[in-house]
C-alpha cells in the first residue's frame, strides 16, 4: 500500500505543523486552512515531528514518486489515480511525495574522482540513501511530475541527480542494480513543456538501464490562455487525463509482469554515459 506521511492527528493536543512547500511551521490541533507564507492549501501541511525514514527491505513491486513541490496539487491528483489502478490490480507499491523528505543536492563526487561516486552514496545524512534502497528493490517505477519552467521540479531534479551513484556503477565495472526495471512517466502542467519534461526524466532512468513501458508516457497541460487558478478544476474533471494516466499505469504493470529484469540478467551491455 501507499507509504506517505499523513496530515491527520488523533489527539486534541496542539502539535507543530509543517508546510511541505515552504517550511513554515505553526502549532495547532489541526493544520491551518492555508499557509500564510506561500498561500498553499491545508493539504500541504504534515506533522512537523517525523520518524526516521527507513526501509526494512520487505519486497514490493512498484515505487510511485510524486516529484511536485505540492503534495496535494494536480500532480498529487495524478498520483492518486495511479494508486487507484495499482490497488485494482493488486500490485504492491509504495508512494512517496518528495516534498515530505530531506534530499540534499548532489556533491558531484564524480567531478573530483570517478571512483568517489560509488554505491552506497557517500552522503548518508539525508533521506536519499533510503530511496536508493527502494529503487534497488522495486521492479518498476512511476514518476509523476509537474512542469516547472519547461522542465521537472527542482525537487525531482535533485532526486534524480542523487541517482548518479547508481548509474556510475557501470563505469566502475560493477554490476548494475537497476537495469531491466520498468518505467512509466506522468506529467501535467499549466502550459508548455510536457514532452520535454518527460524526456528529461526518461533520459536519467535510461542511463540506469530502465525500460520504458509501451505507451509509458502521458502528459496533459491546460493552456497559457487560462489562469492557473482554473487548473485544478480542469484537471480534476478532465476525462482524458484520467484515461491516459490509468493507461500508462496499466502498461507499466503489464510490462512488470514479464519479469524482464530476470530474463535479461547478464545479457545487457551497459552504454551509460
C-alpha positions as a LaTeX table, in Angstrom:
\begin{tabular}{lrrr}
\hline
Residue & $x$ (\AA) & $y$ (\AA) & $z$ (\AA) \\
\hline
Unk1 & 0.00 & 0.00 & 0.00 \\
Unk2 & 0.95 & 3.65 & $-0.06$ \\
Unk3 & 3.76 & 4.94 & 2.11 \\
Unk4 & 3.19 & 8.62 & 2.63 \\
Unk5 & 3.12 & 10.89 & 5.65 \\
Unk6 & $-0.36$ & 11.86 & 6.84 \\
Unk7 & $-1.73$ & 15.25 & 7.86 \\
Unk8 & $-4.18$ & 13.62 & 10.27 \\
Unk9 & $-3.82$ & 13.57 & 14.05 \\
Unk10 & $-5.82$ & 11.59 & 16.61 \\
Unk11 & $-5.09$ & 13.83 & 19.60 \\
Unk12 & $-6.78$ & 17.02 & 20.80 \\
Unk13 & $-3.41$ & 18.41 & 21.87 \\
Unk14 & $-1.66$ & 21.05 & 19.83 \\
Unk15 & 1.22 & 19.81 & 17.71 \\
Unk16 & 3.60 & 21.58 & 15.32 \\
Unk17 & 2.52 & 21.52 & 11.65 \\
Unk18 & 4.95 & 21.92 & 8.76 \\
Unk19 & 4.16 & 23.33 & 5.31 \\
Unk20 & 5.96 & 20.93 & 2.99 \\
Unk21 & 6.20 & 23.59 & 0.29 \\
Unk22 & 7.98 & 26.44 & 2.09 \\
Unk23 & 8.84 & 25.08 & 5.54 \\
Unk24 & 6.53 & 27.37 & 7.53 \\
Unk25 & 5.59 & 25.91 & 10.93 \\
Unk26 & 2.58 & 26.58 & 13.14 \\
Unk27 & 1.13 & 24.92 & 16.23 \\
Unk28 & $-2.45$ & 23.68 & 16.41 \\
Unk29 & $-4.81$ & 20.75 & 16.92 \\
Unk30 & $-5.38$ & 20.68 & 13.16 \\
Unk31 & $-3.38$ & 22.07 & 10.25 \\
Unk32 & $-4.29$ & 25.64 & 9.27 \\
Unk33 & $-6.71$ & 26.30 & 6.42 \\
Unk34 & $-3.81$ & 27.56 & 4.35 \\
Unk35 & $-0.18$ & 28.62 & 4.60 \\
Unk36 & 0.20 & 32.34 & 5.37 \\
Unk37 & 3.70 & 32.28 & 3.93 \\
Unk38 & 3.33 & 30.64 & 0.48 \\
Unk39 & $-0.50$ & 30.52 & 0.27 \\
Unk40 & $-0.55$ & 26.73 & $-0.21$ \\
Unk41 & $-3.76$ & 24.96 & 0.91 \\
Unk42 & $-4.22$ & 22.94 & 4.09 \\
Unk43 & $-3.34$ & 19.66 & 2.35 \\
Unk44 & 0.31 & 20.69 & 2.12 \\
Unk45 & 0.76 & 20.53 & 5.91 \\
Unk46 & 2.06 & 17.47 & 7.76 \\
Unk47 & 3.04 & 16.99 & 11.42 \\
Unk48 & 6.45 & 18.58 & 11.88 \\
Unk49 & 7.79 & 15.76 & 14.04 \\
Unk50 & 8.88 & 12.95 & 11.78 \\
Unk51 & 10.12 & 9.42 & 12.28 \\
Unk52 & 13.44 & 8.43 & 10.79 \\
Unk53 & 12.87 & 7.41 & 7.16 \\
Unk54 & 13.96 & 3.82 & 6.70 \\
Unk55 & 13.17 & 0.72 & 4.64 \\
Unk56 & 13.31 & $-2.81$ & 6.05 \\
Unk57 & 13.79 & $-4.37$ & 2.57 \\
Unk58 & 10.37 & $-6.00$ & 2.61 \\
Unk59 & 9.67 & $-6.95$ & $-1.04$ \\
Unk60 & 7.26 & $-4.83$ & $-3.07$ \\
Unk61 & 6.56 & $-4.33$ & $-6.77$ \\
Unk62 & 6.35 & $-0.67$ & $-7.70$ \\
Unk63 & 7.72 & 2.65 & $-6.49$ \\
Unk64 & 5.44 & 5.66 & $-7.12$ \\
Unk65 & 7.17 & 9.04 & $-6.86$ \\
Unk66 & 5.30 & 12.36 & $-6.72$ \\
Unk67 & 8.00 & 14.84 & $-7.68$ \\
Unk68 & 5.99 & 18.02 & $-7.15$ \\
Unk69 & 6.62 & 20.71 & $-4.55$ \\
Unk70 & 2.88 & 20.48 & $-3.84$ \\
Unk71 & 1.93 & 17.07 & $-2.46$ \\
Unk72 & $-1.81$ & 17.89 & $-2.63$ \\
Unk73 & $-1.83$ & 19.62 & $-6.03$ \\
Unk74 & $-2.52$ & 18.46 & $-9.57$ \\
Unk75 & 0.46 & 16.10 & $-9.61$ \\
Unk76 & $-0.79$ & 14.57 & $-6.38$ \\
Unk77 & $-4.14$ & 14.04 & $-8.07$ \\
Unk78 & $-2.47$ & 12.11 & $-10.90$ \\
Unk79 & $-0.63$ & 10.09 & $-8.27$ \\
Unk80 & $-3.98$ & 9.30 & $-6.64$ \\
Unk81 & $-5.32$ & 7.98 & $-9.96$ \\
Unk82 & $-2.20$ & 5.84 & $-10.32$ \\
Unk83 & $-2.83$ & 4.41 & $-6.86$ \\
Unk84 & $-6.39$ & 3.52 & $-7.86$ \\
Unk85 & $-5.11$ & 1.36 & $-10.72$ \\
Unk86 & $-2.39$ & $-0.28$ & $-8.64$ \\
Unk87 & $-4.93$ & $-1.17$ & $-5.95$ \\
Unk88 & $-7.37$ & $-2.55$ & $-8.54$ \\
Unk89 & $-4.63$ & $-4.76$ & $-9.97$ \\
Unk90 & $-3.44$ & $-5.89$ & $-6.52$ \\
Unk91 & 0.06 & $-4.55$ & $-7.13$ \\
Unk92 & 2.16 & $-3.95$ & $-4.02$ \\
Unk93 & 3.53 & $-0.42$ & $-4.13$ \\
Unk94 & 5.00 & 2.39 & $-2.09$ \\
Unk95 & 4.11 & 6.01 & $-2.79$ \\
Unk96 & 6.24 & 8.93 & $-1.69$ \\
Unk97 & 5.73 & 12.67 & $-2.05$ \\
Unk98 & 9.25 & 14.09 & $-2.34$ \\
Unk99 & 8.45 & 17.34 & $-0.56$ \\
Unk100 & 7.94 & 15.38 & 2.68 \\
Unk101 & 11.58 & 14.28 & 2.72 \\
Unk102 & 15.03 & 15.73 & 3.13 \\
Unk103 & 17.10 & 15.27 & $-0.03$ \\
Unk104 & 20.26 & 17.33 & $-0.29$ \\
Unk105 & 21.95 & 18.38 & $-3.52$ \\
Unk106 & 24.42 & 16.03 & $-5.19$ \\
Unk107 & 28.02 & 16.52 & $-4.04$ \\
Unk108 & 29.25 & 15.78 & $-7.58$ \\
Unk109 & 31.92 & 13.41 & $-6.28$ \\
Unk110 & 32.40 & 12.13 & $-9.84$ \\
Unk111 & 33.78 & 15.52 & $-10.88$ \\
Unk112 & 36.63 & 15.08 & $-8.37$ \\
Unk113 & 37.35 & 11.40 & $-8.89$ \\
Unk114 & 35.25 & 8.82 & $-10.73$ \\
Unk115 & 35.86 & 6.20 & $-8.03$ \\
Unk116 & 34.43 & 8.54 & $-5.38$ \\
Unk117 & 30.96 & 8.29 & $-6.92$ \\
Unk118 & 30.03 & 4.82 & $-5.72$ \\
Unk119 & 27.11 & 2.96 & $-4.18$ \\
Unk120 & 26.08 & 3.47 & $-1.45$ \\
Unk121 & 26.24 & 7.26 & $-1.78$ \\
Unk122 & 28.77 & 9.00 & 0.47 \\
Unk123 & 26.08 & 11.36 & 1.78 \\
Unk124 & 24.22 & 9.29 & 4.37 \\
Unk125 & 22.89 & 12.25 & 6.37 \\
Unk126 & 19.60 & 12.72 & 4.50 \\
Unk127 & 16.74 & 10.53 & 3.22 \\
Unk128 & 18.14 & 9.75 & $-0.22$ \\
Unk129 & 20.07 & 6.67 & 0.89 \\
Unk130 & 16.72 & 5.04 & 1.73 \\
Unk131 & 15.35 & 5.96 & $-1.70$ \\
Unk132 & 18.41 & 4.28 & $-3.23$ \\
Unk133 & 17.42 & 1.06 & $-1.49$ \\
Unk134 & 13.82 & 1.44 & $-2.67$ \\
Unk135 & 14.98 & 1.94 & $-6.26$ \\
Unk136 & 17.17 & $-1.15$ & $-5.93$ \\
Unk137 & 14.29 & $-3.32$ & $-4.69$ \\
Unk138 & 11.40 & $-2.09$ & $-6.87$ \\
Unk139 & 10.53 & $-3.95$ & $-10.06$ \\
Unk140 & 9.07 & $-0.80$ & $-11.63$ \\
Unk141 & 8.99 & 2.95 & $-11.04$ \\
Unk142 & 6.35 & 5.51 & $-11.99$ \\
Unk143 & 7.39 & 9.15 & $-11.75$ \\
Unk144 & 4.72 & 11.85 & $-11.61$ \\
Unk145 & 5.99 & 15.37 & $-12.30$ \\
Unk146 & 4.71 & 18.90 & $-12.74$ \\
Unk147 & 6.05 & 21.21 & $-15.44$ \\
Unk148 & 8.13 & 23.99 & $-13.88$ \\
Unk149 & 9.64 & 26.37 & $-16.43$ \\
Unk150 & 9.53 & 23.77 & $-19.22$ \\
Unk151 & 11.09 & 21.04 & $-17.10$ \\
Unk152 & 10.66 & 18.99 & $-13.94$ \\
Unk153 & 10.50 & 20.45 & $-10.44$ \\
Unk154 & 13.72 & 21.38 & $-8.64$ \\
Unk155 & 12.94 & 18.73 & $-6.02$ \\
Unk156 & 12.69 & 16.00 & $-8.63$ \\
Unk157 & 15.85 & 17.20 & $-10.40$ \\
Unk158 & 17.81 & 16.94 & $-7.15$ \\
Unk159 & 16.35 & 13.47 & $-6.55$ \\
Unk160 & 17.46 & 12.31 & $-10.00$ \\
Unk161 & 20.89 & 13.93 & $-9.60$ \\
Unk162 & 21.34 & 11.82 & $-6.50$ \\
Unk163 & 20.87 & 8.59 & $-8.51$ \\
Unk164 & 24.26 & 9.22 & $-10.14$ \\
Unk165 & 25.92 & 6.80 & $-7.70$ \\
Unk166 & 23.74 & 4.02 & $-9.12$ \\
Unk167 & 24.40 & 4.98 & $-12.72$ \\
Unk168 & 28.13 & 5.21 & $-12.10$ \\
Unk169 & 28.36 & 1.56 & $-11.08$ \\
Unk170 & 28.62 & 0.67 & $-14.78$ \\
Unk171 & 31.69 & 2.92 & $-15.16$ \\
Unk172 & 33.31 & 1.31 & $-12.14$ \\
Unk173 & 32.84 & $-2.11$ & $-13.78$ \\
Unk174 & 30.43 & $-3.16$ & $-11.03$ \\
Unk175 & 27.09 & $-4.93$ & $-11.51$ \\
Unk176 & 24.19 & $-2.58$ & $-12.12$ \\
Unk177 & 21.29 & $-2.55$ & $-9.67$ \\
Unk178 & 18.53 & $-1.20$ & $-11.89$ \\
Unk179 & 18.95 & $-2.47$ & $-15.47$ \\
Unk180 & 15.84 & $-4.16$ & $-16.79$ \\
Unk181 & 13.41 & $-2.42$ & $-14.42$ \\
Unk182 & 10.26 & $-0.86$ & $-15.93$ \\
Unk183 & 9.50 & 2.87 & $-16.07$ \\
Unk184 & 6.37 & 4.97 & $-16.54$ \\
Unk185 & 6.16 & 8.79 & $-16.60$ \\
Unk186 & 3.17 & 11.04 & $-15.91$ \\
Unk187 & 3.37 & 14.81 & $-16.39$ \\
Unk188 & 0.96 & 17.70 & $-16.01$ \\
Unk189 & 1.28 & 21.47 & $-16.05$ \\
Unk190 & $-0.24$ & 24.82 & $-16.78$ \\
Unk191 & 1.21 & 25.24 & $-20.27$ \\
Unk192 & 4.21 & 24.19 & $-22.42$ \\
Unk193 & 6.96 & 21.69 & $-21.67$ \\
Unk194 & 5.16 & 18.37 & $-21.30$ \\
Unk195 & 7.21 & 16.18 & $-23.62$ \\
Unk196 & 10.49 & 17.89 & $-22.70$ \\
Unk197 & 9.84 & 17.25 & $-19.01$ \\
Unk198 & 9.00 & 13.61 & $-19.72$ \\
Unk199 & 12.11 & 13.11 & $-21.84$ \\
Unk200 & 14.37 & 14.77 & $-19.27$ \\
Unk201 & 13.10 & 12.26 & $-16.71$ \\
Unk202 & 13.33 & 9.33 & $-19.13$ \\
Unk203 & 16.94 & 10.05 & $-20.12$ \\
Unk204 & 18.02 & 9.87 & $-16.49$ \\
Unk205 & 16.39 & 6.47 & $-15.94$ \\
Unk206 & 17.53 & 5.19 & $-19.34$ \\
Unk207 & 21.11 & 5.76 & $-18.20$ \\
Unk208 & 20.40 & 3.37 & $-15.33$ \\
Unk209 & 19.08 & 0.66 & $-17.65$ \\
Unk210 & 15.35 & 1.19 & $-17.10$ \\
Unk211 & 12.95 & 0.09 & $-19.85$ \\
Unk212 & 10.14 & 2.50 & $-20.75$ \\
Unk213 & 6.81 & 0.68 & $-20.93$ \\
Unk214 & 4.96 & 0.82 & $-24.30$ \\
Unk215 & 2.88 & 3.98 & $-24.27$ \\
Unk216 & 4.60 & 4.65 & $-20.97$ \\
Unk217 & 4.48 & 8.45 & $-21.10$ \\
Unk218 & 1.45 & 10.68 & $-20.67$ \\
Unk219 & 1.36 & 14.44 & $-20.30$ \\
Unk220 & $-1.52$ & 16.88 & $-20.03$ \\
Unk221 & $-1.48$ & 20.67 & $-19.97$ \\
Unk222 & $-4.22$ & 23.27 & $-19.55$ \\
Unk223 & $-3.04$ & 26.30 & $-21.52$ \\
Unk224 & $-1.44$ & 29.72 & $-21.14$ \\
Unk225 & $-4.71$ & 31.39 & $-22.12$ \\
Unk226 & $-6.18$ & 30.31 & $-18.77$ \\
Unk227 & $-5.35$ & 31.43 & $-15.26$ \\
Unk228 & $-3.52$ & 28.91 & $-13.08$ \\
Unk229 & $-6.43$ & 29.35 & $-10.67$ \\
Unk230 & $-8.53$ & 27.34 & $-13.12$ \\
Unk231 & $-6.08$ & 24.42 & $-13.47$ \\
Unk232 & $-7.39$ & 22.41 & $-10.53$ \\
Unk233 & $-10.95$ & 22.33 & $-11.79$ \\
Unk234 & $-9.78$ & 21.44 & $-15.29$ \\
Unk235 & $-7.52$ & 18.56 & $-14.27$ \\
Unk236 & $-9.95$ & 17.16 & $-11.70$ \\
Unk237 & $-12.71$ & 16.82 & $-14.32$ \\
Unk238 & $-10.65$ & 16.02 & $-17.43$ \\
Unk239 & $-11.50$ & 12.51 & $-18.63$ \\
Unk240 & $-8.52$ & 12.37 & $-20.99$ \\
Unk241 & $-6.09$ & 12.92 & $-18.11$ \\
Unk242 & $-7.77$ & 10.16 & $-16.14$ \\
Unk243 & $-7.87$ & 7.71 & $-19.06$ \\
Unk244 & $-4.26$ & 8.31 & $-20.11$ \\
Unk245 & $-2.98$ & 8.13 & $-16.54$ \\
Unk246 & $-4.74$ & 4.84 & $-16.00$ \\
Unk247 & $-3.41$ & 3.59 & $-19.34$ \\
Unk248 & 0.22 & 4.33 & $-18.51$ \\
Unk249 & $-0.05$ & 2.67 & $-15.11$ \\
Unk250 & $-1.71$ & $-0.41$ & $-16.65$ \\
Unk251 & 1.01 & $-0.64$ & $-19.29$ \\
Unk252 & 3.75 & $-0.46$ & $-16.66$ \\
Unk253 & 2.08 & $-3.21$ & $-14.64$ \\
Unk254 & 1.75 & $-5.49$ & $-17.68$ \\
Unk255 & 5.40 & $-4.97$ & $-18.59$ \\
Unk256 & 6.43 & $-5.59$ & $-14.99$ \\
Unk257 & 4.67 & $-8.96$ & $-15.06$ \\
Unk258 & 7.03 & $-10.11$ & $-17.82$ \\
Unk259 & 9.88 & $-10.07$ & $-15.29$ \\
Unk260 & 12.30 & $-8.71$ & $-17.88$ \\
Unk261 & 14.91 & $-7.87$ & $-15.28$ \\
Unk262 & 15.36 & $-11.55$ & $-14.51$ \\
Unk263 & 15.24 & $-12.66$ & $-18.16$ \\
Unk264 & 17.81 & $-10.04$ & $-19.20$ \\
Unk265 & 20.22 & $-10.63$ & $-16.34$ \\
Unk266 & 23.76 & $-10.95$ & $-17.70$ \\
Unk267 & 22.61 & $-10.15$ & $-21.26$ \\
Unk268 & 22.60 & $-6.33$ & $-21.12$ \\
Unk269 & 25.60 & $-4.35$ & $-22.39$ \\
Unk270 & 25.82 & $-1.04$ & $-20.44$ \\
Unk271 & 26.48 & 2.02 & $-22.60$ \\
Unk272 & 25.69 & 4.56 & $-19.88$ \\
Unk273 & 27.35 & 7.96 & $-20.33$ \\
\hline
\end{tabular}
